[in-house]
């Protein structure tokens, strides 16, 4: 599933999602329609776009967790039907027996292309979810893609593992809130707002890949989500963004061409010295 050389339009969504699955599906459909109208071949929706995220990161209420869905739940057939020939990444809470995972799936109308379970769990998220244990890239009609879920991108090894697996595009699906310990009066001044942008740009530049970063907006319980969806080029340059408001960040670029240009002289992946790195 190699995409022919040339420009590809890529969209990252900033939007709010909650527990009402019908409402979430309606919003997903509108975002897909909006991305299609922009000519996007890839749309990255936020973490927990199906069923919403936690309302409290420090003391999650075990009786108020997002609905856990099996990987073959019919809801994914509905999302796939809406996606059609578009590649869509979407986050949800995955049920595996008695275990729950913060998960993401990448699909088109033809079916599932790839899956990811969040590996790095912040604060008390372990009360709600088990941790995943792998990062793997997969082939799609827009190129080779890998997925991260919010806190995963804090760790350079996450995106680096995907880049070494051939990922040209890393989709970062987030439900990333403002600081819960030192909230700023404006989201734009918040420490987590700065870090969210920093990680997106650093992961793209250090691996010389494209990063497509989505996020939730609005509030849930005591959490205020940052928005700040964006598309970042392989030089770490922000090509399109939404700031704090809901909407789509859409950029057009020749993914393979931009990566080849970034790696024309300096090839970070080839110039690593893993034998001197400490584990």
PDB file of C-alpha atoms in Angstrom:
ATOM      1  CA  UNK A   1       0.000   0.000   0.000  1.00  0.00           C
ATOM      2  CA  UNK A   2       2.608   2.526  -1.115  1.00  0.00           C
ATOM      3  CA  UNK A   3       1.260   5.938  -2.021  1.00  0.00           C
ATOM      4  CA  UNK A   4       2.508   7.372  -5.335  1.00  0.00           C
ATOM      5  CA  UNK A   5       5.072  10.188  -4.968  1.00  0.00           C
ATOM      6  CA  UNK A   6       3.611  13.639  -4.635  1.00  0.00           C
ATOM      7  CA  UNK A   7       1.756  15.867  -2.201  1.00  0.00           C
ATOM      8  CA  UNK A   8      -0.556  14.413   0.430  1.00  0.00           C
ATOM      9  CA  UNK A   9      -3.013  16.417   2.477  1.00  0.00           C
ATOM     10  CA  UNK A  10      -2.919  15.479   6.165  1.00  0.00           C
ATOM     11  CA  UNK A  11      -5.331  16.588   8.893  1.00  0.00           C
ATOM     12  CA  UNK A  12      -5.082  16.576  12.688  1.00  0.00           C
ATOM     13  CA  UNK A  13      -8.234  17.181  14.740  1.00  0.00           C
ATOM     14  CA  UNK A  14      -8.816  19.127  17.919  1.00  0.00           C
ATOM     15  CA  UNK A  15     -12.264  18.379  19.369  1.00  0.00           C
ATOM     16  CA  UNK A  16     -14.090  17.376  22.537  1.00  0.00           C
ATOM     17  CA  UNK A  17     -15.460  13.877  23.109  1.00  0.00           C
ATOM     18  CA  UNK A  18     -17.349  12.388  26.045  1.00  0.00           C
ATOM     19  CA  UNK A  19     -19.213   9.300  27.203  1.00  0.00           C
ATOM     20  CA  UNK A  20     -22.129   9.511  24.765  1.00  0.00           C
ATOM     21  CA  UNK A  21     -21.083   7.181  21.948  1.00  0.00           C
ATOM     22  CA  UNK A  22     -23.779   8.373  19.532  1.00  0.00           C
ATOM     23  CA  UNK A  23     -22.640  11.950  20.054  1.00  0.00           C
ATOM     24  CA  UNK A  24     -19.009  10.913  19.552  1.00  0.00           C
ATOM     25  CA  UNK A  25     -19.853   9.099  16.313  1.00  0.00           C
ATOM     26  CA  UNK A  26     -21.685  12.149  15.049  1.00  0.00           C
ATOM     27  CA  UNK A  27     -18.695  14.371  15.769  1.00  0.00           C
ATOM     28  CA  UNK A  28     -16.312  11.867  14.179  1.00  0.00           C
ATOM     29  CA  UNK A  29     -18.498  11.860  11.077  1.00  0.00           C
ATOM     30  CA  UNK A  30     -18.457  15.657  10.868  1.00  0.00           C
ATOM     31  CA  UNK A  31     -14.676  15.763  11.269  1.00  0.00           C
ATOM     32  CA  UNK A  32     -14.238  13.123   8.568  1.00  0.00           C
ATOM     33  CA  UNK A  33     -16.537  15.093   6.284  1.00  0.00           C
ATOM     34  CA  UNK A  34     -14.579  18.263   7.019  1.00  0.00           C
ATOM     35  CA  UNK A  35     -11.257  16.567   6.352  1.00  0.00           C
ATOM     36  CA  UNK A  36     -12.605  15.075   3.126  1.00  0.00           C
ATOM     37  CA  UNK A  37     -13.769  18.516   1.996  1.00  0.00           C
ATOM     38  CA  UNK A  38     -10.175  19.696   2.571  1.00  0.00           C
ATOM     39  CA  UNK A  39      -8.906  16.857   0.405  1.00  0.00           C
ATOM     40  CA  UNK A  40      -7.198  15.038   3.287  1.00  0.00           C
ATOM     41  CA  UNK A  41      -5.993  11.485   2.754  1.00  0.00           C
ATOM     42  CA  UNK A  42      -5.132  11.025   6.453  1.00  0.00           C
ATOM     43  CA  UNK A  43      -7.086  12.218   9.497  1.00  0.00           C
ATOM     44  CA  UNK A  44      -5.798  11.766  13.035  1.00  0.00           C
ATOM     45  CA  UNK A  45      -8.541  12.055  15.673  1.00  0.00           C
ATOM     46  CA  UNK A  46      -7.830  12.531  19.401  1.00  0.00           C
ATOM     47  CA  UNK A  47      -7.204   9.931  22.054  1.00  0.00           C
ATOM     48  CA  UNK A  48     -10.476   8.696  23.558  1.00  0.00           C
ATOM     49  CA  UNK A  49     -12.541  10.090  20.682  1.00  0.00           C
ATOM     50  CA  UNK A  50     -14.833   7.105  21.220  1.00  0.00           C
ATOM     51  CA  UNK A  51     -16.102   7.224  24.806  1.00  0.00           C
ATOM     52  CA  UNK A  52     -14.097  10.093  26.229  1.00  0.00           C
ATOM     53  CA  UNK A  53     -11.132  10.263  28.587  1.00  0.00           C
ATOM     54  CA  UNK A  54     -10.795  10.233  32.373  1.00  0.00           C
ATOM     55  CA  UNK A  55     -12.150  13.108  34.450  1.00  0.00           C
ATOM     56  CA  UNK A  56      -9.387  12.946  37.081  1.00  0.00           C
ATOM     57  CA  UNK A  57      -5.776  11.908  36.570  1.00  0.00           C
ATOM     58  CA  UNK A  58      -4.882  11.736  40.256  1.00  0.00           C
ATOM     59  CA  UNK A  59      -7.865   9.774  41.593  1.00  0.00           C
ATOM     60  CA  UNK A  60      -9.840   8.238  38.714  1.00  0.00           C
ATOM     61  CA  UNK A  61     -13.263   7.027  39.801  1.00  0.00           C
ATOM     62  CA  UNK A  62     -13.421   3.278  39.015  1.00  0.00           C
ATOM     63  CA  UNK A  63     -17.197   3.613  38.620  1.00  0.00           C
ATOM     64  CA  UNK A  64     -16.972   6.387  36.012  1.00  0.00           C
ATOM     65  CA  UNK A  65     -14.451   5.062  33.501  1.00  0.00           C
ATOM     66  CA  UNK A  66     -14.838   5.249  29.713  1.00  0.00           C
ATOM     67  CA  UNK A  67     -16.818   2.406  28.127  1.00  0.00           C
ATOM     68  CA  UNK A  68     -14.500  -0.463  27.214  1.00  0.00           C
ATOM     69  CA  UNK A  69     -14.985  -1.788  23.676  1.00  0.00           C
ATOM     70  CA  UNK A  70     -13.785  -5.048  22.186  1.00  0.00           C
ATOM     71  CA  UNK A  71     -11.594  -4.680  19.080  1.00  0.00           C
ATOM     72  CA  UNK A  72     -14.378  -6.106  16.897  1.00  0.00           C
ATOM     73  CA  UNK A  73     -17.126  -3.885  18.298  1.00  0.00           C
ATOM     74  CA  UNK A  74     -19.558  -2.843  15.517  1.00  0.00           C
ATOM     75  CA  UNK A  75     -18.772   0.808  16.221  1.00  0.00           C
ATOM     76  CA  UNK A  76     -15.520   0.422  14.290  1.00  0.00           C
ATOM     77  CA  UNK A  77     -17.428  -0.762  11.242  1.00  0.00           C
ATOM     78  CA  UNK A  78     -19.370   2.490  11.443  1.00  0.00           C
ATOM     79  CA  UNK A  79     -16.174   4.556  11.637  1.00  0.00           C
ATOM     80  CA  UNK A  80     -14.664   2.564   8.754  1.00  0.00           C
ATOM     81  CA  UNK A  81     -17.755   3.182   6.630  1.00  0.00           C
ATOM     82  CA  UNK A  82     -17.441   6.917   7.288  1.00  0.00           C
ATOM     83  CA  UNK A  83     -13.714   6.836   6.527  1.00  0.00           C
ATOM     84  CA  UNK A  84     -14.130   5.269   3.086  1.00  0.00           C
ATOM     85  CA  UNK A  85     -10.860   5.758   1.188  1.00  0.00           C
ATOM     86  CA  UNK A  86      -9.449   8.047   3.901  1.00  0.00           C
ATOM     87  CA  UNK A  87      -6.972   6.728   6.483  1.00  0.00           C
ATOM     88  CA  UNK A  88      -8.354   7.540   9.949  1.00  0.00           C
ATOM     89  CA  UNK A  89      -6.692   7.070  13.351  1.00  0.00           C
ATOM     90  CA  UNK A  90      -9.003   7.127  16.373  1.00  0.00           C
ATOM     91  CA  UNK A  91      -8.589   6.495  20.118  1.00  0.00           C
ATOM     92  CA  UNK A  92     -10.799   4.441  22.431  1.00  0.00           C
ATOM     93  CA  UNK A  93     -10.765   2.273  25.581  1.00  0.00           C
ATOM     94  CA  UNK A  94     -10.099  -1.337  24.580  1.00  0.00           C
ATOM     95  CA  UNK A  95     -11.469  -4.321  26.486  1.00  0.00           C
ATOM     96  CA  UNK A  96      -9.357  -7.483  26.611  1.00  0.00           C
ATOM     97  CA  UNK A  97     -11.041  -9.854  29.043  1.00  0.00           C
ATOM     98  CA  UNK A  98     -11.010  -8.071  32.398  1.00  0.00           C
ATOM     99  CA  UNK A  99      -8.192  -5.746  31.286  1.00  0.00           C
ATOM    100  CA  UNK A 100      -8.651  -2.262  29.844  1.00  0.00           C
ATOM    101  CA  UNK A 101      -6.203  -0.395  27.612  1.00  0.00           C
ATOM    102  CA  UNK A 102      -5.994   3.156  26.376  1.00  0.00           C
ATOM    103  CA  UNK A 103      -5.850   2.210  22.698  1.00  0.00           C
ATOM    104  CA  UNK A 104      -5.937   3.478  19.131  1.00  0.00           C
ATOM    105  CA  UNK A 105      -6.859   1.948  15.813  1.00  0.00           C
ATOM    106  CA  UNK A 106      -5.985   3.062  12.289  1.00  0.00           C
ATOM    107  CA  UNK A 107      -8.466   2.091   9.571  1.00  0.00           C
ATOM    108  CA  UNK A 108     -10.019   2.765   6.212  1.00  0.00           C
ATOM    109  CA  UNK A 109     -13.236   1.556   4.658  1.00  0.00           C
ATOM    110  CA  UNK A 110     -11.371  -1.648   3.779  1.00  0.00           C
ATOM    111  CA  UNK A 111     -10.657  -2.468   7.431  1.00  0.00           C
ATOM    112  CA  UNK A 112      -8.074  -2.114  10.183  1.00  0.00           C
ATOM    113  CA  UNK A 113      -4.508  -1.219   9.200  1.00  0.00           C
ATOM    114  CA  UNK A 114      -2.867  -1.009  12.619  1.00  0.00           C
ATOM    115  CA  UNK A 115      -3.393  -0.884  16.373  1.00  0.00           C
ATOM    116  CA  UNK A 116      -1.606   0.541  19.405  1.00  0.00           C
ATOM    117  CA  UNK A 117      -1.996   0.267  23.165  1.00  0.00           C
ATOM    118  CA  UNK A 118      -0.595   3.136  25.222  1.00  0.00           C
ATOM    119  CA  UNK A 119       2.702   2.048  26.762  1.00  0.00           C
ATOM    120  CA  UNK A 120       3.479   4.889  29.192  1.00  0.00           C
ATOM    121  CA  UNK A 121       0.812   5.560  31.844  1.00  0.00           C
ATOM    122  CA  UNK A 122       1.058   8.887  33.733  1.00  0.00           C
ATOM    123  CA  UNK A 123      -0.003   9.711  37.281  1.00  0.00           C
ATOM    124  CA  UNK A 124      -2.751   7.339  38.455  1.00  0.00           C
ATOM    125  CA  UNK A 125      -3.837   6.227  34.974  1.00  0.00           C
ATOM    126  CA  UNK A 126      -2.808   2.694  35.948  1.00  0.00           C
ATOM    127  CA  UNK A 127      -5.990   2.575  38.041  1.00  0.00           C
ATOM    128  CA  UNK A 128      -8.017   2.741  34.826  1.00  0.00           C
ATOM    129  CA  UNK A 129      -5.770   1.016  32.284  1.00  0.00           C
ATOM    130  CA  UNK A 130      -3.097  -1.617  31.842  1.00  0.00           C
ATOM    131  CA  UNK A 131       0.011  -0.631  29.896  1.00  0.00           C
ATOM    132  CA  UNK A 132       0.724  -1.796  26.381  1.00  0.00           C
ATOM    133  CA  UNK A 133       4.086  -3.342  25.597  1.00  0.00           C
ATOM    134  CA  UNK A 134       5.008  -2.596  21.979  1.00  0.00           C
ATOM    135  CA  UNK A 135       5.508   0.031  19.284  1.00  0.00           C
ATOM    136  CA  UNK A 136       5.090  -1.105  15.670  1.00  0.00           C
ATOM    137  CA  UNK A 137       4.726   0.699  12.338  1.00  0.00           C
ATOM    138  CA  UNK A 138       2.401  -0.526   9.585  1.00  0.00           C
ATOM    139  CA  UNK A 139       1.766   0.145   5.904  1.00  0.00           C
ATOM    140  CA  UNK A 140      -1.119   2.362   4.798  1.00  0.00           C
ATOM    141  CA  UNK A 141      -2.209   4.062   1.565  1.00  0.00           C
ATOM    142  CA  UNK A 142      -0.468   7.275   2.764  1.00  0.00           C
ATOM    143  CA  UNK A 143       2.829   5.585   3.649  1.00  0.00           C
ATOM    144  CA  UNK A 144       4.212   3.717   6.633  1.00  0.00           C
ATOM    145  CA  UNK A 145       2.589   4.948   9.850  1.00  0.00           C
ATOM    146  CA  UNK A 146       3.086   4.433  13.582  1.00  0.00           C
ATOM    147  CA  UNK A 147       0.890   5.584  16.474  1.00  0.00           C
ATOM    148  CA  UNK A 148       1.568   7.028  19.924  1.00  0.00           C
ATOM    149  CA  UNK A 149      -0.971   7.917  22.609  1.00  0.00           C
ATOM    150  CA  UNK A 150      -0.355  11.179  24.516  1.00  0.00           C
ATOM    151  CA  UNK A 151       2.209  10.448  27.287  1.00  0.00           C
ATOM    152  CA  UNK A 152       4.039   8.041  24.961  1.00  0.00           C
ATOM    153  CA  UNK A 153       5.516  11.003  23.095  1.00  0.00           C
ATOM    154  CA  UNK A 154       7.219  12.301  26.233  1.00  0.00           C
ATOM    155  CA  UNK A 155       9.734   9.465  25.804  1.00  0.00           C
ATOM    156  CA  UNK A 156      12.085   9.799  22.794  1.00  0.00           C
ATOM    157  CA  UNK A 157      12.431   6.030  22.549  1.00  0.00           C
ATOM    158  CA  UNK A 158       8.772   5.716  21.531  1.00  0.00           C
ATOM    159  CA  UNK A 159       8.929   7.653  18.276  1.00  0.00           C
ATOM    160  CA  UNK A 160      12.499   6.458  17.646  1.00  0.00           C
ATOM    161  CA  UNK A 161      11.328   2.833  17.757  1.00  0.00           C
ATOM    162  CA  UNK A 162       8.637   3.608  15.184  1.00  0.00           C
ATOM    163  CA  UNK A 163      11.092   5.497  12.955  1.00  0.00           C
ATOM    164  CA  UNK A 164      13.505   2.561  13.067  1.00  0.00           C
ATOM    165  CA  UNK A 165      10.573   0.375  12.024  1.00  0.00           C
ATOM    166  CA  UNK A 166      10.231   2.520   8.921  1.00  0.00           C
ATOM    167  CA  UNK A 167       7.485   4.930  10.005  1.00  0.00           C
ATOM    168  CA  UNK A 168       7.368   8.014   7.794  1.00  0.00           C
ATOM    169  CA  UNK A 169       4.408   9.450   9.701  1.00  0.00           C
ATOM    170  CA  UNK A 170       3.826   9.193  13.433  1.00  0.00           C
ATOM    171  CA  UNK A 171       0.265   9.888  14.548  1.00  0.00           C
ATOM    172  CA  UNK A 172       0.168  11.187  18.135  1.00  0.00           C
ATOM    173  CA  UNK A 173      -3.364  10.881  19.523  1.00  0.00           C
ATOM    174  CA  UNK A 174      -3.845  12.823  22.751  1.00  0.00           C
ATOM    175  CA  UNK A 175      -6.221  13.770  25.523  1.00  0.00           C
ATOM    176  CA  UNK A 176      -3.573  16.109  26.936  1.00  0.00           C
ATOM    177  CA  UNK A 177      -4.707  18.486  29.677  1.00  0.00           C
ATOM    178  CA  UNK A 178      -3.288  21.682  31.091  1.00  0.00           C
ATOM    179  CA  UNK A 179      -1.192  21.354  34.229  1.00  0.00           C
ATOM    180  CA  UNK A 180      -3.152  19.881  37.138  1.00  0.00           C
ATOM    181  CA  UNK A 181      -0.642  21.083  39.738  1.00  0.00           C
ATOM    182  CA  UNK A 182       0.220  24.600  38.534  1.00  0.00           C
ATOM    183  CA  UNK A 183      -2.562  25.815  36.276  1.00  0.00           C
ATOM    184  CA  UNK A 184      -1.967  29.034  34.341  1.00  0.00           C
ATOM    185  CA  UNK A 185      -4.732  31.640  33.844  1.00  0.00           C
ATOM    186  CA  UNK A 186      -4.495  31.152  30.065  1.00  0.00           C
ATOM    187  CA  UNK A 187      -3.967  27.846  28.285  1.00  0.00           C
ATOM    188  CA  UNK A 188      -1.358  29.453  26.038  1.00  0.00           C
ATOM    189  CA  UNK A 189       0.752  30.211  29.133  1.00  0.00           C
ATOM    190  CA  UNK A 190       0.447  26.761  30.650  1.00  0.00           C
ATOM    191  CA  UNK A 191       3.548  24.633  31.201  1.00  0.00           C
ATOM    192  CA  UNK A 192       1.889  21.618  29.599  1.00  0.00           C
ATOM    193  CA  UNK A 193       0.975  23.714  26.555  1.00  0.00           C
ATOM    194  CA  UNK A 194       4.659  24.449  25.997  1.00  0.00           C
ATOM    195  CA  UNK A 195       5.674  20.823  26.542  1.00  0.00           C
ATOM    196  CA  UNK A 196       2.971  19.493  24.219  1.00  0.00           C
ATOM    197  CA  UNK A 197       4.346  21.585  21.333  1.00  0.00           C
ATOM    198  CA  UNK A 198       7.956  20.875  22.291  1.00  0.00           C
ATOM    199  CA  UNK A 199       7.508  17.098  22.218  1.00  0.00           C
ATOM    200  CA  UNK A 200       5.707  17.189  18.864  1.00  0.00           C
ATOM    201  CA  UNK A 201       8.460  19.222  17.221  1.00  0.00           C
ATOM    202  CA  UNK A 202      11.326  17.344  18.876  1.00  0.00           C
ATOM    203  CA  UNK A 203      10.005  13.904  17.936  1.00  0.00           C
ATOM    204  CA  UNK A 204       9.672  15.021  14.301  1.00  0.00           C
ATOM    205  CA  UNK A 205      13.097  16.703  14.088  1.00  0.00           C
ATOM    206  CA  UNK A 206      15.147  14.065  15.897  1.00  0.00           C
ATOM    207  CA  UNK A 207      13.750  11.289  13.682  1.00  0.00           C
ATOM    208  CA  UNK A 208      13.317  13.385  10.518  1.00  0.00           C
ATOM    209  CA  UNK A 209       9.723  12.240  10.088  1.00  0.00           C
ATOM    210  CA  UNK A 210       6.254  13.792   9.932  1.00  0.00           C
ATOM    211  CA  UNK A 211       4.319  14.039  13.204  1.00  0.00           C
ATOM    212  CA  UNK A 212       0.536  14.450  13.126  1.00  0.00           C
ATOM    213  CA  UNK A 213      -0.662  15.485  16.580  1.00  0.00           C
ATOM    214  CA  UNK A 214      -4.333  15.535  17.583  1.00  0.00           C
ATOM    215  CA  UNK A 215      -5.818  16.465  20.958  1.00  0.00           C
ATOM    216  CA  UNK A 216      -9.034  16.895  22.850  1.00  0.00           C
ATOM    217  CA  UNK A 217     -10.465  20.323  23.668  1.00  0.00           C
ATOM    218  CA  UNK A 218     -12.863  21.530  26.351  1.00  0.00           C
ATOM    219  CA  UNK A 219     -13.068  20.107  29.873  1.00  0.00           C
ATOM    220  CA  UNK A 220     -13.877  16.859  31.642  1.00  0.00           C
ATOM    221  CA  UNK A 221     -14.159  16.877  35.410  1.00  0.00           C
ATOM    222  CA  UNK A 222     -11.104  18.745  36.672  1.00  0.00           C
ATOM    223  CA  UNK A 223      -9.180  18.510  33.389  1.00  0.00           C
ATOM    224  CA  UNK A 224      -8.883  21.261  30.764  1.00  0.00           C
ATOM    225  CA  UNK A 225      -7.664  19.935  27.436  1.00  0.00           C
ATOM    226  CA  UNK A 226      -5.210  21.980  25.382  1.00  0.00           C
ATOM    227  CA  UNK A 227      -6.244  21.441  21.763  1.00  0.00           C
ATOM    228  CA  UNK A 228      -3.152  22.502  19.778  1.00  0.00           C
ATOM    229  CA  UNK A 229      -3.576  19.925  17.009  1.00  0.00           C
ATOM    230  CA  UNK A 230      -0.812  20.235  14.438  1.00  0.00           C
ATOM    231  CA  UNK A 231       1.119  18.780  11.535  1.00  0.00           C
ATOM    232  CA  UNK A 232       4.914  18.944  11.958  1.00  0.00           C
ATOM    233  CA  UNK A 233       7.435  18.477   9.170  1.00  0.00           C
ATOM    234  CA  UNK A 234      10.648  16.435   9.393  1.00  0.00           C
ATOM    235  CA  UNK A 235      12.681  19.543  10.243  1.00  0.00           C
ATOM    236  CA  UNK A 236      10.533  20.103  13.344  1.00  0.00           C
ATOM    237  CA  UNK A 237       8.622  22.922  11.645  1.00  0.00           C
ATOM    238  CA  UNK A 238       4.906  23.359  12.365  1.00  0.00           C
ATOM    239  CA  UNK A 239       3.092  23.325   9.034  1.00  0.00           C
ATOM    240  CA  UNK A 240      -0.462  23.784  10.350  1.00  0.00           C
ATOM    241  CA  UNK A 241      -2.095  24.071  13.776  1.00  0.00           C
ATOM    242  CA  UNK A 242      -5.380  24.822  15.541  1.00  0.00           C
ATOM    243  CA  UNK A 243      -4.128  26.545  18.717  1.00  0.00           C
ATOM    244  CA  UNK A 244      -6.561  25.936  21.622  1.00  0.00           C
ATOM    245  CA  UNK A 245      -9.806  25.921  19.647  1.00  0.00           C
ATOM    246  CA  UNK A 246     -11.564  22.970  18.080  1.00  0.00           C
ATOM    247  CA  UNK A 247     -10.969  22.423  14.399  1.00  0.00           C
ATOM    248  CA  UNK A 248      -8.694  20.800  11.843  1.00  0.00           C
ATOM    249  CA  UNK A 249      -5.027  21.505  11.196  1.00  0.00           C
ATOM    250  CA  UNK A 250      -4.483  20.648   7.520  1.00  0.00           C
ATOM    251  CA  UNK A 251      -1.182  20.636   5.652  1.00  0.00           C
ATOM    252  CA  UNK A 252      -0.171  19.458   2.201  1.00  0.00           C
ATOM    253  CA  UNK A 253       3.288  17.949   1.753  1.00  0.00           C
ATOM    254  CA  UNK A 254       5.217  15.343  -0.164  1.00  0.00           C
ATOM    255  CA  UNK A 255       5.963  13.092   2.821  1.00  0.00           C
ATOM    256  CA  UNK A 256       8.648  10.945   1.207  1.00  0.00           C
ATOM    257  CA  UNK A 257      10.166  13.951  -0.556  1.00  0.00           C
ATOM    258  CA  UNK A 258      10.311  16.069   2.596  1.00  0.00           C
ATOM    259  CA  UNK A 259      11.895  13.225   4.557  1.00  0.00           C
ATOM    260  CA  UNK A 260      14.453  12.592   1.814  1.00  0.00           C
ATOM    261  CA  UNK A 261      15.317  16.291   1.756  1.00  0.00           C
ATOM    262  CA  UNK A 262      15.704  16.411   5.555  1.00  0.00           C
ATOM    263  CA  UNK A 263      18.032  13.382   5.409  1.00  0.00           C
ATOM    264  CA  UNK A 264      20.022  14.572   2.384  1.00  0.00           C
ATOM    265  CA  UNK A 265      23.151  15.356   4.444  1.00  0.00           C
ATOM    266  CA  UNK A 266      22.410  14.407   8.052  1.00  0.00           C
ATOM    267  CA  UNK A 267      20.749  11.027   8.523  1.00  0.00           C
ATOM    268  CA  UNK A 268      20.006  10.758  12.225  1.00  0.00           C
ATOM    269  CA  UNK A 269      18.853   7.158  12.197  1.00  0.00           C
ATOM    270  CA  UNK A 270      21.979   5.977  10.360  1.00  0.00           C
ATOM    271  CA  UNK A 271      24.351   8.038  12.504  1.00  0.00           C
ATOM    272  CA  UNK A 272      23.256   6.694  15.875  1.00  0.00           C
ATOM    273  CA  UNK A 273      25.800   5.013  18.193  1.00  0.00           C
ATOM    274  CA  UNK A 274      23.624   2.538  20.120  1.00  0.00           C
ATOM    275  CA  UNK A 275      26.686   0.678  21.459  1.00  0.00           C
ATOM    276  CA  UNK A 276      27.596   3.680  23.644  1.00  0.00           C
ATOM    277  CA  UNK A 277      24.083   4.441  24.931  1.00  0.00           C
ATOM    278  CA  UNK A 278      23.159   3.353  28.435  1.00  0.00           C
ATOM    279  CA  UNK A 279      19.951   1.475  29.088  1.00  0.00           C
TER     280      UNK A 279
END
